Amino acid sequence: MTTGEVLWSLRAECPLPARLSPHADAVQRWFVDELLPDLDLPLDAAARRRLAAAGVARYAGRLYPGATEADLRVLTALFTWFFLIDDACDGPDRLDPDQIRTLRTGALTVLQGGARFRSPGLDGGLRRLLVRAWREPRRRMPARWRARVVEAVAHHLDGTWREAAGKAAGHRPGLAEYVELRRATSAAYVSYPLVEFVTGRPLPDPVYHHPLLRRVADTGNDLLSWFNDLASLEREEPSAVGHNLVLAIAGERRVPVAEAVRLAADRWRDSMRRFVELRASVPSFGPALDPAVTAHLDVVANAVRGTIDWTLESTRYAGKEGPLLNASGRAGVPS
């Protein structure tokens, strides 16, 4: 089977229901027509078309189908910031590790409510996007929730830095090392607490960090990350330096990439079976907390199924476009 056939096969086998916000398309139009022009991002016309075609609002709408239209706008803006940062930190013209470290410091400063930050090639519109997207969650949500999101963003950008440093050094991670690193670079752990902004029900820390909920979150992260690795294999292989599940399997098992694709798909299927079992085994935490726990479990499942469906509909993976933003802050495919 080709990689594309494997992706569609995994989608057909996925037992998780597809969900989509009724506001997704309206928010996408708002994003393209109003938000982007106002931010003055360094994107040329072609890059703006690619960003519009990526359908970020539909991705956010798949994870948070119950969000109000106003909240989905906030989440779409946050997701867009992470996509733009991902494009700047990956690819052949990616930011170097020192620049990513600077970016991390600046982003955390903004999220913690500190002074204006600067970062090489990533200021101006990108900063305004993050400030604007974070304003409402920061206003509405308690300090412990904000700290949880900041911790998740720090973990994600630390992982992004480690990956960049590994690629710069020519280090090809082993399978176990890669799986752990991929959990950070996916940003899934950032998306999970955002459902508490949507519902207005923050989980207490002992529940949020309950070992069984952590296992559900880790397994869901693996599922969406590995599906993404299969989808982006062709695009990433020339510059990934082994940082892709398929390539990590191929290197460790010493098998051709085509065989590694099959092994990666089998690993995904095993993890999906485990995810379903883990999710069903979560106990009741009492009537006061169970609705928030259910919302948390739902967003982890929505992130898995939403990533599958959005990946197969979005030109970000279905098309051949280059990164939206290169390391210099210029739009389009690096020359």
Coordinates of C-alpha atoms in Angstrom, one line a residue:
M1 CA 0.0 0.0 0.0
T2 CA 1.1 3.6 -0.6
T3 CA 1.3 6.0 2.3
G4 CA -1.8 7.7 1.1
E5 CA -3.7 4.4 1.1
V6 CA -2.5 3.7 4.6
L7 CA -3.8 7.0 5.8
W8 CA -7.2 6.4 4.3
S9 CA -7.2 2.9 5.8
L10 CA -6.5 4.2 9.3
R11 CA -9.2 6.8 8.9
A12 CA -11.7 4.0 8.0
E13 CA -10.7 2.0 11.0
C14 CA -10.8 4.8 13.5
P15 CA -13.6 4.1 16.0
L16 CA -13.8 7.7 17.2
P17 CA -16.7 9.9 15.9
A18 CA -16.0 12.9 13.7
R19 CA -17.2 16.2 15.1
L20 CA -17.2 19.7 13.7
S21 CA -18.3 23.1 15.0
P22 CA -21.2 24.7 13.2
H23 CA -19.2 27.9 13.4
A24 CA -16.1 26.6 11.7
D25 CA -16.6 28.0 8.2
A26 CA -17.8 31.4 9.5
V27 CA -14.7 31.7 11.7
Q28 CA -12.5 30.7 8.8
R29 CA -14.0 33.5 6.7
W30 CA -13.5 36.0 9.6
F31 CA -9.9 34.8 9.9
V32 CA -9.1 35.3 6.3
D33 CA -11.0 38.5 5.7
E34 CA -10.5 40.3 9.0
L35 CA -7.8 38.9 11.3
L36 CA -5.0 38.3 8.9
P37 CA -5.1 41.7 7.2
D38 CA -5.2 43.4 10.6
L39 CA -2.1 41.6 11.9
D40 CA 0.2 42.6 9.0
L41 CA 2.0 39.2 9.0
P42 CA 5.0 38.9 6.6
L43 CA 3.1 36.8 4.1
D44 CA 2.8 37.4 0.4
A45 CA -0.4 36.7 -1.6
A46 CA 0.6 33.1 -2.3
A47 CA 1.4 32.3 1.3
R48 CA -1.9 33.9 2.4
R49 CA -3.8 31.7 0.0
R50 CA -2.0 28.6 1.4
L51 CA -2.9 29.7 4.9
A52 CA -6.5 30.1 3.9
A53 CA -6.6 26.8 2.2
A54 CA -5.1 25.1 5.2
G55 CA -8.5 25.5 7.0
V56 CA -7.1 26.1 10.5
A57 CA -10.6 27.1 11.8
R58 CA -11.9 23.8 10.7
Y59 CA -9.2 22.1 12.6
A60 CA -9.9 24.0 15.7
G61 CA -13.6 23.4 15.1
R62 CA -13.0 19.7 15.1
L63 CA -11.3 19.7 18.5
Y64 CA -13.8 22.1 20.1
P65 CA -17.2 21.6 18.4
G66 CA -19.1 23.1 21.3
A67 CA -17.2 26.4 21.4
T68 CA -19.1 29.6 20.8
E69 CA -18.2 31.4 17.6
A70 CA -16.3 34.1 19.6
D71 CA -14.3 31.4 21.5
L72 CA -13.6 29.5 18.3
R73 CA -12.1 32.7 16.8
V74 CA -9.8 32.9 19.8
L75 CA -8.8 29.2 19.4
T76 CA -8.2 29.6 15.7
A77 CA -5.9 32.5 16.3
L78 CA -3.9 30.5 18.8
F79 CA -3.7 27.5 16.5
T80 CA -2.5 29.7 13.7
W81 CA 0.3 31.1 15.8
F82 CA 1.5 27.5 16.5
F83 CA 1.3 26.6 12.8
L84 CA 3.3 29.6 11.8
I85 CA 5.9 28.8 14.5
D86 CA 6.1 25.2 13.4
D87 CA 6.7 26.4 9.8
A88 CA 9.5 28.7 11.0
C89 CA 11.2 26.1 13.2
D90 CA 11.0 23.2 10.6
G91 CA 12.0 22.7 7.0
P92 CA 15.3 23.4 5.2
D93 CA 15.4 27.1 6.1
R94 CA 14.4 26.6 9.7
L95 CA 15.4 28.8 12.7
D96 CA 18.5 27.6 14.4
P97 CA 18.4 26.3 18.0
D98 CA 19.5 29.6 19.5
Q99 CA 16.7 31.5 17.7
I100 CA 14.2 28.9 18.9
R101 CA 15.4 29.4 22.5
T102 CA 15.0 33.1 22.1
L103 CA 11.5 32.6 20.7
R104 CA 10.6 30.4 23.6
T105 CA 11.6 33.1 26.1
G106 CA 9.7 35.7 24.2
A107 CA 6.5 33.6 23.9
L108 CA 6.5 32.7 27.6
T109 CA 7.0 36.3 28.5
V110 CA 3.9 37.2 26.5
L111 CA 1.8 34.4 28.0
Q112 CA 2.9 35.3 31.5
G113 CA 1.8 38.9 30.9
G114 CA 5.3 40.4 30.8
A115 CA 7.0 43.0 28.7
R116 CA 7.0 43.1 24.9
F117 CA 9.4 40.5 23.4
R118 CA 11.6 40.5 20.4
S119 CA 12.8 37.4 18.5
P120 CA 15.0 37.2 15.3
G121 CA 12.7 37.3 12.3
L122 CA 9.6 36.6 14.4
D123 CA 8.2 39.9 15.8
G124 CA 5.6 42.3 14.7
G125 CA 2.5 40.5 13.4
L126 CA 3.4 37.2 15.0
R127 CA 3.7 38.9 18.4
R128 CA 0.4 40.7 17.9
L129 CA -1.3 37.5 16.9
L130 CA -0.2 35.8 20.2
V131 CA -1.1 38.8 22.3
R132 CA -4.5 39.1 20.7
A133 CA -5.3 35.4 20.9
W134 CA -4.2 35.1 24.6
R135 CA -6.1 38.2 25.8
E136 CA -9.5 36.5 26.4
P137 CA -8.2 33.3 28.0
R138 CA -6.0 35.3 30.3
R139 CA -8.9 37.6 31.3
R140 CA -11.4 34.7 31.9
M141 CA -9.3 31.9 33.3
P142 CA -7.8 31.4 36.8
A143 CA -4.0 31.7 37.5
R144 CA -3.6 27.9 37.9
W145 CA -5.1 27.3 34.5
R146 CA -2.9 29.9 32.9
A147 CA 0.2 28.4 34.5
R148 CA -0.9 25.0 33.1
V149 CA -1.0 26.4 29.6
V150 CA 2.3 28.2 30.0
E151 CA 3.9 24.9 31.2
A152 CA 2.5 23.1 28.2
V153 CA 3.8 25.8 25.8
A154 CA 7.2 25.7 27.4
H155 CA 7.3 21.9 27.1
H156 CA 6.4 22.2 23.4
L157 CA 9.0 24.8 22.6
D158 CA 11.6 22.9 24.5
G159 CA 10.8 19.9 22.4
T160 CA 11.0 22.0 19.3
W161 CA 14.5 23.2 20.4
R162 CA 15.7 19.7 21.1
E163 CA 14.6 18.5 17.7
A164 CA 16.3 21.5 16.0
A165 CA 19.5 20.8 18.0
G166 CA 19.4 17.1 17.1
K167 CA 18.9 17.9 13.4
A168 CA 21.7 20.5 13.4
A169 CA 24.0 17.9 15.0
G170 CA 23.0 15.1 12.5
H171 CA 21.6 13.1 15.4
R172 CA 19.1 10.4 14.4
P173 CA 17.0 9.4 17.4
G174 CA 16.2 5.9 18.4
L175 CA 12.5 4.9 18.4
A176 CA 11.9 5.3 22.2
E177 CA 13.7 8.7 22.2
Y178 CA 11.8 9.9 19.2
V179 CA 8.4 8.9 20.6
E180 CA 9.0 10.9 23.8
L181 CA 10.3 13.9 21.8
R182 CA 7.4 13.8 19.4
R183 CA 5.0 14.1 22.3
A184 CA 6.5 17.6 22.9
T185 CA 6.8 18.8 19.3
S186 CA 3.2 18.0 18.5
A187 CA 1.7 20.7 20.8
A188 CA -1.1 18.3 21.7
Y189 CA -0.6 19.0 25.4
V190 CA -1.3 22.7 24.7
S191 CA -4.6 21.9 23.0
Y192 CA -6.0 19.7 25.8
P193 CA -6.4 22.4 28.6
L194 CA -7.9 24.8 26.1
V195 CA -11.1 22.9 26.3
E196 CA -11.4 24.2 29.9
F197 CA -11.5 27.7 28.4
V198 CA -14.4 26.6 26.2
T199 CA -16.4 24.9 29.0
G200 CA -15.4 27.3 31.8
R201 CA -14.6 24.2 34.0
P202 CA -10.9 24.0 34.9
L203 CA -9.9 20.6 36.3
P204 CA -8.2 20.6 39.7
D205 CA -4.5 19.8 39.4
P206 CA -4.8 16.3 41.1
V207 CA -7.5 15.3 38.6
Y208 CA -5.7 16.8 35.5
H209 CA -2.5 15.0 36.5
H210 CA -4.2 11.7 37.5
P211 CA -2.1 8.8 36.2
L212 CA -4.9 7.3 34.1
L213 CA -5.8 10.7 32.5
R214 CA -2.1 11.2 31.7
R215 CA -2.0 7.8 30.0
V216 CA -5.1 8.7 27.9
A217 CA -3.5 12.1 27.0
D218 CA -0.1 10.5 26.1
T219 CA -1.7 7.8 23.9
G220 CA -4.0 10.3 22.2
N221 CA -0.9 12.5 21.5
D222 CA 0.9 9.5 20.0
L223 CA -2.0 8.7 17.7
L224 CA -2.3 12.2 16.2
S225 CA 1.4 12.7 16.0
W226 CA 2.1 9.4 14.3
F227 CA -0.7 10.0 11.8
N228 CA 0.8 13.3 11.1
D229 CA 4.2 11.7 10.6
L230 CA 2.8 9.3 8.0
A231 CA 1.1 12.2 6.2
S232 CA 4.2 14.4 6.2
L233 CA 6.7 11.7 5.4
E234 CA 7.3 12.6 1.8
R235 CA 7.7 16.3 2.6
E236 CA 9.9 15.8 5.7
E237 CA 12.2 12.9 4.6
P238 CA 14.8 15.1 2.9
S239 CA 15.5 17.3 5.9
A240 CA 14.1 15.3 8.9
V241 CA 17.4 13.6 9.9
G242 CA 15.4 10.7 11.2
H243 CA 12.9 12.8 13.1
N244 CA 9.7 11.0 11.9
L245 CA 8.1 7.8 13.3
V246 CA 8.5 6.0 10.0
L247 CA 12.2 7.0 9.7
A248 CA 12.9 6.1 13.3
I249 CA 11.4 2.7 12.8
A250 CA 13.3 2.2 9.6
G251 CA 16.6 3.2 11.3
E252 CA 16.1 1.0 14.4
R253 CA 14.7 -2.0 12.6
R254 CA 17.0 -1.6 9.6
V255 CA 14.1 -2.0 7.2
P256 CA 13.2 -0.1 4.0
V257 CA 10.9 2.9 4.4
A258 CA 8.0 1.1 2.7
E259 CA 8.2 -1.6 5.4
A260 CA 8.5 1.0 8.1
V261 CA 5.3 2.6 6.9
R262 CA 3.5 -0.7 7.4
L263 CA 5.1 -1.1 10.9
A264 CA 4.1 2.4 11.8
A265 CA 0.5 1.8 10.8
D266 CA 0.5 -1.4 12.9
R267 CA 1.9 0.5 15.9
W268 CA -0.9 3.1 15.4
R269 CA -3.6 0.4 15.4
D270 CA -2.2 -1.1 18.6
S271 CA -2.2 2.3 20.3
M272 CA -5.8 3.0 19.1
R273 CA -7.0 -0.2 20.7
R274 CA -5.2 0.8 23.9
F275 CA -6.6 4.3 23.8
V276 CA -10.2 3.0 23.6
E277 CA -9.6 0.7 26.5
L278 CA -7.9 3.4 28.6
R279 CA -10.6 5.9 28.0
A280 CA -13.3 3.4 29.0
S281 CA -11.5 2.6 32.2
V282 CA -11.5 6.2 33.6
P283 CA -13.4 6.2 36.9
S284 CA -16.0 8.7 38.1
F285 CA -14.5 11.6 40.1
G286 CA -18.0 12.6 41.4
P287 CA -20.9 14.5 40.0
A288 CA -19.1 17.9 40.5
L289 CA -16.1 16.9 38.4
D290 CA -17.3 14.3 35.9
P291 CA -18.6 16.9 33.3
A292 CA -15.1 18.5 33.2
V293 CA -13.4 15.1 33.0
T294 CA -15.7 14.1 30.2
A295 CA -14.9 17.3 28.3
H296 CA -11.1 16.5 28.8
L297 CA -11.5 13.0 27.5
D298 CA -13.6 14.3 24.6
V299 CA -11.0 16.8 23.5
V300 CA -8.2 14.2 23.5
A301 CA -10.4 12.0 21.3
N302 CA -11.5 14.9 19.1
A303 CA -7.8 15.8 18.6
V304 CA -7.1 12.3 17.3
R305 CA -10.1 12.1 15.0
G306 CA -9.9 15.8 14.1
T307 CA -6.2 15.5 13.1
I308 CA -7.1 12.6 10.8
D309 CA -10.0 14.3 9.1
W310 CA -8.3 17.7 8.8
T311 CA -5.1 16.2 7.5
L312 CA -6.9 14.5 4.7
E313 CA -8.9 17.6 3.8
S314 CA -6.3 20.3 4.3
T315 CA -3.9 21.5 1.6
R316 CA -1.2 21.6 4.2
Y317 CA -0.7 17.9 3.6
A318 CA -2.8 17.1 0.6
G319 CA -1.0 19.8 -1.5
K320 CA 2.7 20.5 -2.2
E321 CA 3.0 23.9 -0.7
G322 CA 6.1 25.0 1.2
P323 CA 6.3 26.5 4.6
L324 CA 4.1 29.5 5.2
L325 CA 7.0 31.4 6.9
N326 CA 10.7 30.9 6.6
A327 CA 13.4 31.7 9.2
S328 CA 14.0 35.2 7.8
G329 CA 10.3 36.1 8.4
R330 CA 9.7 36.2 4.6
A331 CA 6.7 34.5 3.2
G332 CA 6.7 31.5 0.8
V333 CA 9.1 28.7 0.0
P334 CA 12.7 29.4 1.1
S335 CA 15.0 30.0 -1.9

